[in-house]
Phi, psi and omega in degrees: 000349179281340188270325174298335178300305202299336181253010176081025175248135187231109195251141160253099191232111188216157180226120186235135196232164186217158159210129184218150186231132186246162183276333184211150179205173186299152163327122171078002187258147167305144198250316185263149180202142180227143192221161194205133170236149170230113175261118164239122189223135172223126159245129191249115170299121188253338169200167182210108153265112183300124191084354192241292175161206182216180178213128192227151167250148179228117172225140207207116189237132152226145173258121176261148172225161191227135177221124352285170194268000204226004181236067139080226190209169189291333180303304176286339172283343175266358175075036178268141171287345187260136172285120184279330181229115189283351180266009168280088166314138163299310190254151177283295188223136195209145159297109177274325175210133174208097187218172177244125167226142186217125181268156184228159170053050154072046184049029176283339187225135190238138176225129179228133177220151196135217161267113202224176180238117164311320184301346180287335201231359187185136186078040189256118174249080178300348180275004200184004175272347182262095186296328185290342178223358175244242170268151194250339167300138171293340174292336175257320191271358170187235183197163181259001181265334199282149177326139180297332189280326160318328201251355191252175185250104172246188165274143180181159165240143163251141184220118189245140181218154187245097191298318190208154183310344175236025173216131171243144192241156170207144174213145199203133163224149198205152176263135171303315177290336168282004176283329185267012183249138180281345171248275208191103167196148189208098175249091187296336172293335166268043172120132155208179177226143177244144153240123182223142174213149177244154180214142184235134177265140191216163171223119188237126192053029178098354193242150172275163173210177186213126167247136179217150172236144188211123168251141183243122183223146194205164186239014184222125169234196219284331189289309177293341167274346151302321182221099188302326199280009186292162150335150192270137155235178157216142182206155185239158169220169186234172175187140175216165180196152166231146185213137191208141174252117171302314170222187185285349185252356201216120172237162182226134188226152174213131210202129171223142188232144178200140180210150185272152193315326203277344181236349174307129181283305174254315187230145172292300182226164172214137164238144178207156175211149176194192185234133168239127176253126164250175200035038177333137168045039169056020174261121177293130189076013176260152183204165182220136184225160162210139195204150178217148191201162186230155192207142176246118185284170179291320182239112193283344170293329175271322182227160177264177175294129191235154182227149185208160163232167175211144170223143165241154170202122188259131173249140160265094176314300184223173172308334182261336181229143168240159177229131180233147182240136177229139183231131173235155177231124188249104186210108327303161161305166166276330189281119181275349176285357193247137192288143181248155324312166180233116176255122176250121176249160179203138166263125179238148184218120182246124163251119168253160187247000000 
């Protein structure tokens, strides 16, 4: 892979596996689950013109496995309104990304088109968003409120612009219909979403930070994705975040997400804050994170508000292997039938090729 980088080709090949157990579950539900994800991604730089821009192609394929495959997942077993394991993918095998990106005006404008994930361009928290190496609960690694299509891999176009050295703008349009397709499909007449973000960079006490705000609008909610013939709607969602480097290796962050009920995925609103540490104890690759969050479910008559905490420690076992221990505490859990506090412990192993 190192030889490929010299020719402008970067590859990310890994297998990530998790095994988790919960201290309490809903009656008749499993308390243990396992997941596996194989990921193959290639980014190929096609050209670069100094002072002008570059062109890049991205291809990514993922395969997900679940154990057992027909008995739900940890979130449903514990009655959690928050998705507890973001590595627990929705599909067996799928093309995740298939896109072409080109920059202009000295890399000040970047246009990406193809099968994309809108979360690459907006509502991104660099201190928490990587479920392979950082937090596993979706309320920290992303959020459970913004519309499903925005959080999925789907055909779309994204434009990012550096308006000034301290201001970044993003705009995205995507297919909601394609969010449920494992290969590539886009019919905007069957649903779409729009998104826009503005980010401001700043420096305080000699360290950098960012504040961002995102808006998402869509004419498709969960019901309309399941049944394209369902009634026409329009719903909005919002996301805001603040990120700051306390030191070169320690990042502090907070984020808030909210969505109108018709287009919310799992929760109407969420708030979270946390701390992420890289290269712990001067060990390259080791990492630690701790976060706390609150979530309001879509239907309060079925589930109550949920508070949760998550902490992980990532050990760089070898040059190509990482082992993480992750602990989540739900107190209270969203489900009234589950004892408080409910503890979910997960062992995560990542092998890179």
